[in-house]
CSV table of C-alpha atoms in Angstrom, one decimal:
chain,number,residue,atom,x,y,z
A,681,UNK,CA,-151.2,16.3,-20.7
A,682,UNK,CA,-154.4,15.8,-23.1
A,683,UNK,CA,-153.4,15.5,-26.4
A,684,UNK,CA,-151.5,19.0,-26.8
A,685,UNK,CA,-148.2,19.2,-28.1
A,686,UNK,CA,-146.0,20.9,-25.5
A,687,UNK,CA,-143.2,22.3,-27.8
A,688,UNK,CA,-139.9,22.4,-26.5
A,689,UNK,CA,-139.3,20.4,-23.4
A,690,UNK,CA,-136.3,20.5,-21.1
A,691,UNK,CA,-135.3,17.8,-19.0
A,692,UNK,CA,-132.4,18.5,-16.9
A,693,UNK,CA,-130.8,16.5,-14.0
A,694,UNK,CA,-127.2,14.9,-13.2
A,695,UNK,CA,-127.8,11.6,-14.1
A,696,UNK,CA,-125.4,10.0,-11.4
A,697,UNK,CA,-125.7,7.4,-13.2
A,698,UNK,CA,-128.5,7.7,-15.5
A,699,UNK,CA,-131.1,4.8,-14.6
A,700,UNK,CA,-135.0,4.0,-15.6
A,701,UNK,CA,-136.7,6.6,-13.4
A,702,UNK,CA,-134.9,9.1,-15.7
A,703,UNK,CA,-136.1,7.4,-19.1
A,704,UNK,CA,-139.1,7.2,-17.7
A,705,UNK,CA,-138.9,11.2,-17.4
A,706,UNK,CA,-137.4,11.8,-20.6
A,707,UNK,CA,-140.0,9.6,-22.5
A,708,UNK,CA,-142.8,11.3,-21.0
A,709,UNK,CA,-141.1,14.4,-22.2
A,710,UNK,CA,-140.9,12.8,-25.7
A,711,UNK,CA,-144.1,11.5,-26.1
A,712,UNK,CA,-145.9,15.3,-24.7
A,713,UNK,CA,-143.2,17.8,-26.6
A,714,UNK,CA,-142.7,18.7,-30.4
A,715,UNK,CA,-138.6,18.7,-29.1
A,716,UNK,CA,-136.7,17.7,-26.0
A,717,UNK,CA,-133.5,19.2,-25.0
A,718,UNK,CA,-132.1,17.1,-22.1
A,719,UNK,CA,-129.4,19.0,-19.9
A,720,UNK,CA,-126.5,17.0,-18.2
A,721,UNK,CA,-125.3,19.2,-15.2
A,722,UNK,CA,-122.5,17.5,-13.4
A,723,UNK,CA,-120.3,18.7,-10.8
A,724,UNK,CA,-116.5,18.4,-10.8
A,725,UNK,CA,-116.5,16.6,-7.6
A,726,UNK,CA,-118.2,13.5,-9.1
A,727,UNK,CA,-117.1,10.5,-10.4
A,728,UNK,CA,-118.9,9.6,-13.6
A,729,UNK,CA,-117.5,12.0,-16.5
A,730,UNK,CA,-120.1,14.4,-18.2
A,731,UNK,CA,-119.3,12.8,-21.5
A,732,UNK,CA,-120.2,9.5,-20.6
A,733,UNK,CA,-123.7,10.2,-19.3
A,734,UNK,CA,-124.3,12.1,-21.9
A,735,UNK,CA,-123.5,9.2,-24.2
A,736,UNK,CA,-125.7,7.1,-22.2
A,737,UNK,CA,-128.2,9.7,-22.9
A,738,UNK,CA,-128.2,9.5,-26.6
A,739,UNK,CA,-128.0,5.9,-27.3
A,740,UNK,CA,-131.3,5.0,-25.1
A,741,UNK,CA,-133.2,8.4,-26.4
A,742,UNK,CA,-131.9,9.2,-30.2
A,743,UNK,CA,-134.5,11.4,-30.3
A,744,UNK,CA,-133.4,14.1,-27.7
A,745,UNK,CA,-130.8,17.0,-28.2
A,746,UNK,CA,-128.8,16.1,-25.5
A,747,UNK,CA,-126.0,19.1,-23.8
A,748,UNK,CA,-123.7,18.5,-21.2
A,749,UNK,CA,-121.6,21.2,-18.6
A,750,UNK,CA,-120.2,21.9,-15.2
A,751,UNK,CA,-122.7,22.9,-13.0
A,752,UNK,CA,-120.4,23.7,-9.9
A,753,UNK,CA,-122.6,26.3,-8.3
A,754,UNK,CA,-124.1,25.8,-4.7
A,755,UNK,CA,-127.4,23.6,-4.8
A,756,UNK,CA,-129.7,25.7,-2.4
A,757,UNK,CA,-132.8,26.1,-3.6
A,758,UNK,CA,-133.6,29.6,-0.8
A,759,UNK,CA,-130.2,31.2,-2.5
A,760,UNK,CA,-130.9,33.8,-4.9
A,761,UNK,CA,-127.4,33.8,-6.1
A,762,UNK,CA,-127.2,30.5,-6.6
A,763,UNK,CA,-130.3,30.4,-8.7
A,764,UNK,CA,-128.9,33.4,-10.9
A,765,UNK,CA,-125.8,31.1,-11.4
A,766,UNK,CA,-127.8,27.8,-12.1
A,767,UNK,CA,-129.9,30.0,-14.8
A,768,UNK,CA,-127.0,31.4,-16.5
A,769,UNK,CA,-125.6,27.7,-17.4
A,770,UNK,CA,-129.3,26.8,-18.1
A,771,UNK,CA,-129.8,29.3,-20.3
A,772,UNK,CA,-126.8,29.2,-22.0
A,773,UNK,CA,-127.5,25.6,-23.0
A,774,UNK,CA,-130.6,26.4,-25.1
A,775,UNK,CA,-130.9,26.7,-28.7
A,776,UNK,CA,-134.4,28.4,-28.2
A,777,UNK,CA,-136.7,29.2,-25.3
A,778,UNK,CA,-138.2,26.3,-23.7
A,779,UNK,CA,-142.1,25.8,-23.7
A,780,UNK,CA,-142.2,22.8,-21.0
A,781,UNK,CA,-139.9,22.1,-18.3
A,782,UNK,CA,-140.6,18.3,-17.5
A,783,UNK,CA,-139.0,16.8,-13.7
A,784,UNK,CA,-140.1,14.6,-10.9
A,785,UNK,CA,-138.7,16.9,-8.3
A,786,UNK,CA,-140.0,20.2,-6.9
A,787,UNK,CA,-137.4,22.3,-7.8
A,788,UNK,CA,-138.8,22.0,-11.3
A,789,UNK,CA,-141.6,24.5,-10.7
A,790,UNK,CA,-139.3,27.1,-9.9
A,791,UNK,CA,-137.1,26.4,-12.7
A,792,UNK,CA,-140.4,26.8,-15.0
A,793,UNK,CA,-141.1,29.7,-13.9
A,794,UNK,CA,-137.3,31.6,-14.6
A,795,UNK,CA,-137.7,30.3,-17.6
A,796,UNK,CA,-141.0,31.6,-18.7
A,797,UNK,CA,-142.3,27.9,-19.3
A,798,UNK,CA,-145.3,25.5,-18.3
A,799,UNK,CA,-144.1,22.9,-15.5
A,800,UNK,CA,-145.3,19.4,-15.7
A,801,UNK,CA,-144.4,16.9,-12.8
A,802,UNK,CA,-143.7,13.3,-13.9
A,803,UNK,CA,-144.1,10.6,-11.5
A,804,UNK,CA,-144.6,12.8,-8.2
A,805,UNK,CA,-143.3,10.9,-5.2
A,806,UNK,CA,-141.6,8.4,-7.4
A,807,UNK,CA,-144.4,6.2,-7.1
A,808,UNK,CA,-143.9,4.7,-10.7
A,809,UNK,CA,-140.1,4.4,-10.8
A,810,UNK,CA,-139.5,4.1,-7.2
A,811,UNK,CA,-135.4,4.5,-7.9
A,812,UNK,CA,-132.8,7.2,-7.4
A,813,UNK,CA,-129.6,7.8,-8.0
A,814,UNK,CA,-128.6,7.4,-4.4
A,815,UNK,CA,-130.0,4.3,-3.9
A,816,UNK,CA,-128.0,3.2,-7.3
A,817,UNK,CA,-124.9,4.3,-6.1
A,818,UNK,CA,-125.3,3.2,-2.6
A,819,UNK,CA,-126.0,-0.4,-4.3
A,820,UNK,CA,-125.2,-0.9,-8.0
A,821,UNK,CA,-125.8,-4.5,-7.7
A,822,UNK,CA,-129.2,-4.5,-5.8
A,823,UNK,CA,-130.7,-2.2,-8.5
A,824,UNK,CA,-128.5,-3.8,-11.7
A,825,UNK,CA,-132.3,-4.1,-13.5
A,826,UNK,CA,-132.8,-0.6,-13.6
A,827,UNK,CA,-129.6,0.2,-15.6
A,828,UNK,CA,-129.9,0.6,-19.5
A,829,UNK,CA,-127.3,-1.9,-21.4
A,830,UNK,CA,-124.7,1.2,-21.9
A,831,UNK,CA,-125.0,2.0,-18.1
A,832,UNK,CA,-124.2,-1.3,-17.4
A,833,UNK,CA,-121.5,-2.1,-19.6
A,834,UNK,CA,-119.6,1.1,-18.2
A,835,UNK,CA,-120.1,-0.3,-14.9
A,836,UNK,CA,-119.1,-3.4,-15.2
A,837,UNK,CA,-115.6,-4.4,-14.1
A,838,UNK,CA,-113.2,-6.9,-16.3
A,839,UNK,CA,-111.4,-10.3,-14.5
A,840,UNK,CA,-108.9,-11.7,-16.9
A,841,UNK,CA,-107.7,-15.1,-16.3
A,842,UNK,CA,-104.9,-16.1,-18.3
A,843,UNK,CA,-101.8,-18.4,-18.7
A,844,UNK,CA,-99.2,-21.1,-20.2
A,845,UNK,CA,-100.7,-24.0,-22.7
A,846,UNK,CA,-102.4,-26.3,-20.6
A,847,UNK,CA,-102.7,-24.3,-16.4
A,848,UNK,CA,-106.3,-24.1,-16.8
A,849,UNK,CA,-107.5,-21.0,-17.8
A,850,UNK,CA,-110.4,-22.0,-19.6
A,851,UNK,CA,-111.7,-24.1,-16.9
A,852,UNK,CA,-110.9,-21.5,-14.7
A,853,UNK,CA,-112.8,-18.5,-16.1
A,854,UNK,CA,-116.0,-20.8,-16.3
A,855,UNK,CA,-115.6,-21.5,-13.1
A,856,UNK,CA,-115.1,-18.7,-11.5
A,857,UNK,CA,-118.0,-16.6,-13.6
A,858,UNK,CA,-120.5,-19.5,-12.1
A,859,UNK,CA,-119.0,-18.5,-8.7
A,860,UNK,CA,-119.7,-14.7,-9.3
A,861,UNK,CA,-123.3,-15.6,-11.4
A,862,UNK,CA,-121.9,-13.7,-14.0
A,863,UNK,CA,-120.4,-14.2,-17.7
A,864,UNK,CA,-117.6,-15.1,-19.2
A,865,UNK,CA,-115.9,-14.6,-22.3
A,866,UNK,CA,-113.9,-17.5,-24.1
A,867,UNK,CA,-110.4,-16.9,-26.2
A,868,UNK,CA,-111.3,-16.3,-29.9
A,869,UNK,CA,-108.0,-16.8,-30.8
A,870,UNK,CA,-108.9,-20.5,-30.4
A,871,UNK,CA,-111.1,-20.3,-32.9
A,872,UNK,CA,-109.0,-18.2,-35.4
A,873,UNK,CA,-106.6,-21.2,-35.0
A,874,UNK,CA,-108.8,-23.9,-36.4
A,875,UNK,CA,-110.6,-21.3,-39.2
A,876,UNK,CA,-107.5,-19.5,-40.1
A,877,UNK,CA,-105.9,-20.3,-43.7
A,878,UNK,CA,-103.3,-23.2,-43.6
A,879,UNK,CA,-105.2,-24.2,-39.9
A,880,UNK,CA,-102.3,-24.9,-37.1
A,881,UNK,CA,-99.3,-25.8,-39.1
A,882,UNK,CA,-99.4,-22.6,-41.5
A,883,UNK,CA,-96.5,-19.6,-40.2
A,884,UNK,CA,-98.5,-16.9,-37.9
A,885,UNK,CA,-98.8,-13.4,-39.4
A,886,UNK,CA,-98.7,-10.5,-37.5
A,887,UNK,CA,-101.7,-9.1,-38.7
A,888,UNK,CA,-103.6,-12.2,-37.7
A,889,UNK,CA,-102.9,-10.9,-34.0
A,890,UNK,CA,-104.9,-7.4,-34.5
A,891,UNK,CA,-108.0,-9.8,-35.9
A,892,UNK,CA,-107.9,-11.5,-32.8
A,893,UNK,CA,-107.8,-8.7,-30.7
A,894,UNK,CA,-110.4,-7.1,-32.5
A,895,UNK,CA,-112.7,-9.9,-32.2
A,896,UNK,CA,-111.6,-10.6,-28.5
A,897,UNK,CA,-112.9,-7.2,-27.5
A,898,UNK,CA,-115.8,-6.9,-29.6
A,899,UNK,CA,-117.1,-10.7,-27.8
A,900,UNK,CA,-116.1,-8.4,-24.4
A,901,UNK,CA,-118.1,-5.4,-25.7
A,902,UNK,CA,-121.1,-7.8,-26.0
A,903,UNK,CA,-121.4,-9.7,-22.7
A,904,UNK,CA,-120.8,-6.4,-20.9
A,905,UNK,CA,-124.1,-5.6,-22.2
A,906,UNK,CA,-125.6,-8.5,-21.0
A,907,UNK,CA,-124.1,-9.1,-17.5
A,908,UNK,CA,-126.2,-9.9,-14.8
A,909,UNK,CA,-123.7,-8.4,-12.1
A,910,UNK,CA,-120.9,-5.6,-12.4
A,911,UNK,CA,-118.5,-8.1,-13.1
A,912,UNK,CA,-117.1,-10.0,-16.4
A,913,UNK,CA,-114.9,-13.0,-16.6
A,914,UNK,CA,-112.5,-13.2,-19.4
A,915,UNK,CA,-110.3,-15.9,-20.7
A,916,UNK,CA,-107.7,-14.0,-22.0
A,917,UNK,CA,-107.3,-10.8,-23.0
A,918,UNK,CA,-105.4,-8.2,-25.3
A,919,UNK,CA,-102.0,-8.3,-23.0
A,920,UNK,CA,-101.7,-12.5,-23.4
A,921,UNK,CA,-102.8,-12.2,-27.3
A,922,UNK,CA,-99.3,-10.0,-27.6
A,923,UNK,CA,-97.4,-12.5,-25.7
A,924,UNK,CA,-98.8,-15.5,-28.2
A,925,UNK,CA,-97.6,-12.8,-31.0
A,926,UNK,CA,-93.8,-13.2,-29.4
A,927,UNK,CA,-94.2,-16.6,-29.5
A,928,UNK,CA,-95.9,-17.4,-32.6
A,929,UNK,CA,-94.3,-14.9,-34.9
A,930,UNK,CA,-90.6,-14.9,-33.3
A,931,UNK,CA,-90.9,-11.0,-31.5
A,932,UNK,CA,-92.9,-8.6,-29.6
A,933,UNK,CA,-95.4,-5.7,-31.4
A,934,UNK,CA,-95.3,-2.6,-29.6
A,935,UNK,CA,-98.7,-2.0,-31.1
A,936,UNK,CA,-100.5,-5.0,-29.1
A,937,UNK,CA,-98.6,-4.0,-26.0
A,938,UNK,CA,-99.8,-0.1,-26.4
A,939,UNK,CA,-103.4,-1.9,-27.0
A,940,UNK,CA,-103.3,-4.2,-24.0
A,941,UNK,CA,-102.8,-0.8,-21.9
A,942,UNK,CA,-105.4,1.2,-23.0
A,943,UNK,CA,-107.8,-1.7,-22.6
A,944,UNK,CA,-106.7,-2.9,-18.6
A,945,UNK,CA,-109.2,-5.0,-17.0
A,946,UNK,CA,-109.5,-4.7,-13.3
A,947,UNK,CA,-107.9,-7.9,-12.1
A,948,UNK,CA,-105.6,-10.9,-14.0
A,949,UNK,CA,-105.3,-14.1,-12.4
A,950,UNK,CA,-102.9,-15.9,-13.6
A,951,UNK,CA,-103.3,-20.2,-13.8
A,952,UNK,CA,-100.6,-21.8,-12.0
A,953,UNK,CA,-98.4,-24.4,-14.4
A,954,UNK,CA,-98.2,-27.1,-11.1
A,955,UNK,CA,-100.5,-29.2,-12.8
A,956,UNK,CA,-100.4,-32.0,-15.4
A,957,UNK,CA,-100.0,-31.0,-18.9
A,958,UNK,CA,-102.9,-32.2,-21.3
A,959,UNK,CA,-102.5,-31.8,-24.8
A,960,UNK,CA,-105.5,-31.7,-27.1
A,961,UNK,CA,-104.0,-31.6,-30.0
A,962,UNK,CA,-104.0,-28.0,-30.6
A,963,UNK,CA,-101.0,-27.1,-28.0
A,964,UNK,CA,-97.4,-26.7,-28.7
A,965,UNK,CA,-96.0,-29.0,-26.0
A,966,UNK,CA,-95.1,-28.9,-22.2
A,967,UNK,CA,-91.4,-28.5,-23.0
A,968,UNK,CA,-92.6,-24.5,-23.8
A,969,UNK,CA,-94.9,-24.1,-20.9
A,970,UNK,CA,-92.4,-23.1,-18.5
A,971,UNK,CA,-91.0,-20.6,-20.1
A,972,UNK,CA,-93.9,-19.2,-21.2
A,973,UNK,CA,-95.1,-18.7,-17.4
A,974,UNK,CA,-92.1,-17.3,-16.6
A,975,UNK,CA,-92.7,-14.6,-19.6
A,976,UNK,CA,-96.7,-14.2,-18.5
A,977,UNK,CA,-95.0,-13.3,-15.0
A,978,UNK,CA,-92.7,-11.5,-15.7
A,979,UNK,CA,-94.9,-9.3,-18.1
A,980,UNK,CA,-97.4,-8.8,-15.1
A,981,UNK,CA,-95.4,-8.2,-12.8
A,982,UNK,CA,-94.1,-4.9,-14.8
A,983,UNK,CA,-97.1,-3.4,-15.7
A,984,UNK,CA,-99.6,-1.7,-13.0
A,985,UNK,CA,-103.0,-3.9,-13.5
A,986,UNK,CA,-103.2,-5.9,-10.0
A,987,UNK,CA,-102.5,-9.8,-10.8
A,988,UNK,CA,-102.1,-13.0,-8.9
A,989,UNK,CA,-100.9,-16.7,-9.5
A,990,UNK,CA,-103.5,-19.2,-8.4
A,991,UNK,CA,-102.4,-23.2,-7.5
A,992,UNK,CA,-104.7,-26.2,-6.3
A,993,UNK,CA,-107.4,-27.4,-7.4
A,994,UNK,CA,-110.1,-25.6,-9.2
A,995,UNK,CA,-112.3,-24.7,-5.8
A,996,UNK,CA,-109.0,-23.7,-4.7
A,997,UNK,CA,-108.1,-20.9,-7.4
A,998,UNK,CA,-112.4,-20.2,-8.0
A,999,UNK,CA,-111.4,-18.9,-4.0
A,1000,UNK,CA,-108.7,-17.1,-4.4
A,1001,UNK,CA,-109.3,-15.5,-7.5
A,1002,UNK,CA,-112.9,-14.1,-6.1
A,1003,UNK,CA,-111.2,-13.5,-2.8
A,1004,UNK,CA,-108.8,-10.8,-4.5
A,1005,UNK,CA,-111.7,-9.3,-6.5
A,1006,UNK,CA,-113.8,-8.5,-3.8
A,1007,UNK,CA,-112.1,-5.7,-2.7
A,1008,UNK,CA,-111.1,-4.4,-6.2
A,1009,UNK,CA,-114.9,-4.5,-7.2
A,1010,UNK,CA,-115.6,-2.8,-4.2
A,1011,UNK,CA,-113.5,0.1,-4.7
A,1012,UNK,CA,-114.7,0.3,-8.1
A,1013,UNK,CA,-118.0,0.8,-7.7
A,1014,UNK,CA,-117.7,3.4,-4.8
A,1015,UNK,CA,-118.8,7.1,-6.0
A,1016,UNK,CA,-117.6,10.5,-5.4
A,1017,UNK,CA,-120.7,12.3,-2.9
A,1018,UNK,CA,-122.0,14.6,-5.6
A,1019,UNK,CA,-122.3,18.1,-4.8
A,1020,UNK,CA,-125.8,18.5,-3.5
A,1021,UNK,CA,-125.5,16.1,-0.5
A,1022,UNK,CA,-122.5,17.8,0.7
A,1023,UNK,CA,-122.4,20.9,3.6
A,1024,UNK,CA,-123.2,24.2,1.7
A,1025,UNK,CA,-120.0,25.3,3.0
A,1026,UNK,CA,-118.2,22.3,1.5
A,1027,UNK,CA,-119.7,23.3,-1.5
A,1028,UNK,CA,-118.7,26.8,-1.9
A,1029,UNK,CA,-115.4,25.5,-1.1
A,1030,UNK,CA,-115.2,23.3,-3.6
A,1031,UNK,CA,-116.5,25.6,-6.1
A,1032,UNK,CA,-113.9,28.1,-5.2
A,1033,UNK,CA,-111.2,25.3,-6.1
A,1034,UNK,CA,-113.0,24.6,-9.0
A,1035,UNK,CA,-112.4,28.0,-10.5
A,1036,UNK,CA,-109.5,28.1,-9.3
A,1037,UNK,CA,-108.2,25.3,-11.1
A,1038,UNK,CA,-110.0,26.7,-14.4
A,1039,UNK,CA,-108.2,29.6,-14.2
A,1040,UNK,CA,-104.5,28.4,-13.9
């Protein structure tokens, strides 16, 4: 690539999950072509919805038209029948014929030449970008830097700590983020109390609640971002902001409950009430705490999230809390073999289903 403009480029892959060695492609494309059109072929088999790659897509390259479909057809690259069924989705993609088809891999020669287009190979051998996919899903952690901000915050698994006035929440989250090398978010609703109008001794609104919830999860949407492990501590979280509301305004809003389960972290601790109450001059009193841990239990134990009550001292709890995340995280970071790895047989199988399920 001299200085010629390569007119339309495609760049096309499943981006399982999308990572640096595939910016990497998709700039080069950029910088060569007069227009990139970046193909997201996923499988139904896999684990990472089409939509969201392709939203990872667009936020780290605004530049590219980026397309997303099923690709369920057999990856074998000596089938011509596969090929014919590969090229039909291909082409059906396009908005116009492609000039430059831009990949790392071999396959993109042939691909090139169905298409009528120039080939360019990026980064043969992967000697610049020395990454895959496979080696991202076999160990998200271990290759955490070569995840854009939106990959990462997708990624990235919620721990809410929660609980009564005065259990130790706060000290709790800190805590156990330091034990995970990780971040953690503190309660906004804290800091509404002091800045709101008529400070602590001025009636609650309800519509004070949605502020706080709003600003809670915007102060999550941010350190997601920034994470330096798949993991984020918060101190509380939508579901204890609508138990504050029943306390502080005199009943329950359905809205803040209907929130707190569209937005369900991965694991609540709850802090246990065993130890002395402190007041700091913001709390109501220990002759509410128990009964608001008994309401924080009771609420837990009916909805789905998994949750568990930590006592002792703070090592104590920091142990116990990560020792029931560790499995969770586990679990959540494990991904769906995509299609290609899989037998051929498997994967005419599962393409069978896949229609199958289309049609009915």
């Amino acid at each position: 690539m001299s200085g010629q403009r390569l007119g339309h480029g495609l760049v096309l892959g499943k981006f399982y999950p999308f990572h640096s060695g595939h910016s990497h492609l998709i700039r080069s494309a950029q910088r060569a072509s007069d227009r990139v059109t970046v193909q997201v072929l996923g499988a139904s088999v896999e684990s990472i919805p089409l939509d969201v790659r392709a939203a990872w897509i667009r936020e780290s390259h605004p530049g590219t038209t980026v397309v997303a479909a099923m690709d369920d057809a057999p990856v074998d690259f000596d089938s011509e029948s596969a090929w014919d069924e590969h090229m039909a989705l291909i082409a059906s993609l396009l908005d116009s014929p492609v000039d430059t088809v831009f990949s790392c891999d071999a396959y993109g020669g042939e691909l090139a030449r169905r298409l009528g287009a120039r080939w360019v190979r990026i980064d043969e051998g992967r000697r610049i970008n020395p990454v895959s996919g496979t080696a991202i899903r076999g160990d998200v952690a271990g290759h955490w830097h070569e995840l854009a901000p939106a990959v990462r915050a997708w990624l990235t698994s919620r721990v809410v700590v929660l609980g009564a006035e005065s259990t130790g929440s706060t000290t709790l989250a800190a805590a156990l983020a330091a034990h995970l090398g990780t971040l953690w978010v503190p309660e906004y609703g804290r800091e509404h109390s002091v800045t709101r109008e008529g400070g602590l001794t001025a009636p609650w609104r309800s519509d004070e609640f949605d502020v706080i919830v709003d600003r809670q999860i915007d102060l999550e949407r941010r350190a997601l971002r920034e994470v330096p492990v798949p993991v984020l501590v918060c101190d509380t979280d939508v579901l204890a902001t609508a138990l504050w509301h029943e306390r502080y305004v005199g009943h329950p809003a359905r809205r803040l409950f209907d929130a707190a389960a569209a937005h369900r972290p991965l694991l609540y601790v709850l802090t246990g009430d065993e130890i002395p109450f402190e007041q700091d001059g913001m709390r109501d009193g220990e002759h509410i705490r128990h009964d608001m841990q008994q309401r924080f239990r009771a609420v837990l134990a009916a909805q789905d999230v998994p949750w568990l009550e930590v006592r002792g001292d703070v090592p104590a709890r920091v142990e116990a809390a990560a020792s029931a995340l560790a499995p969770l995280l586990a679990e959540r970071l494990r991904f769906a073999v995509p299609l290609e790895a899989r037998p051929l047989d498997e994967q005419r199988a599962l393409q069978s289903d896949a229609r199958t399920r289309s049609l009915g």
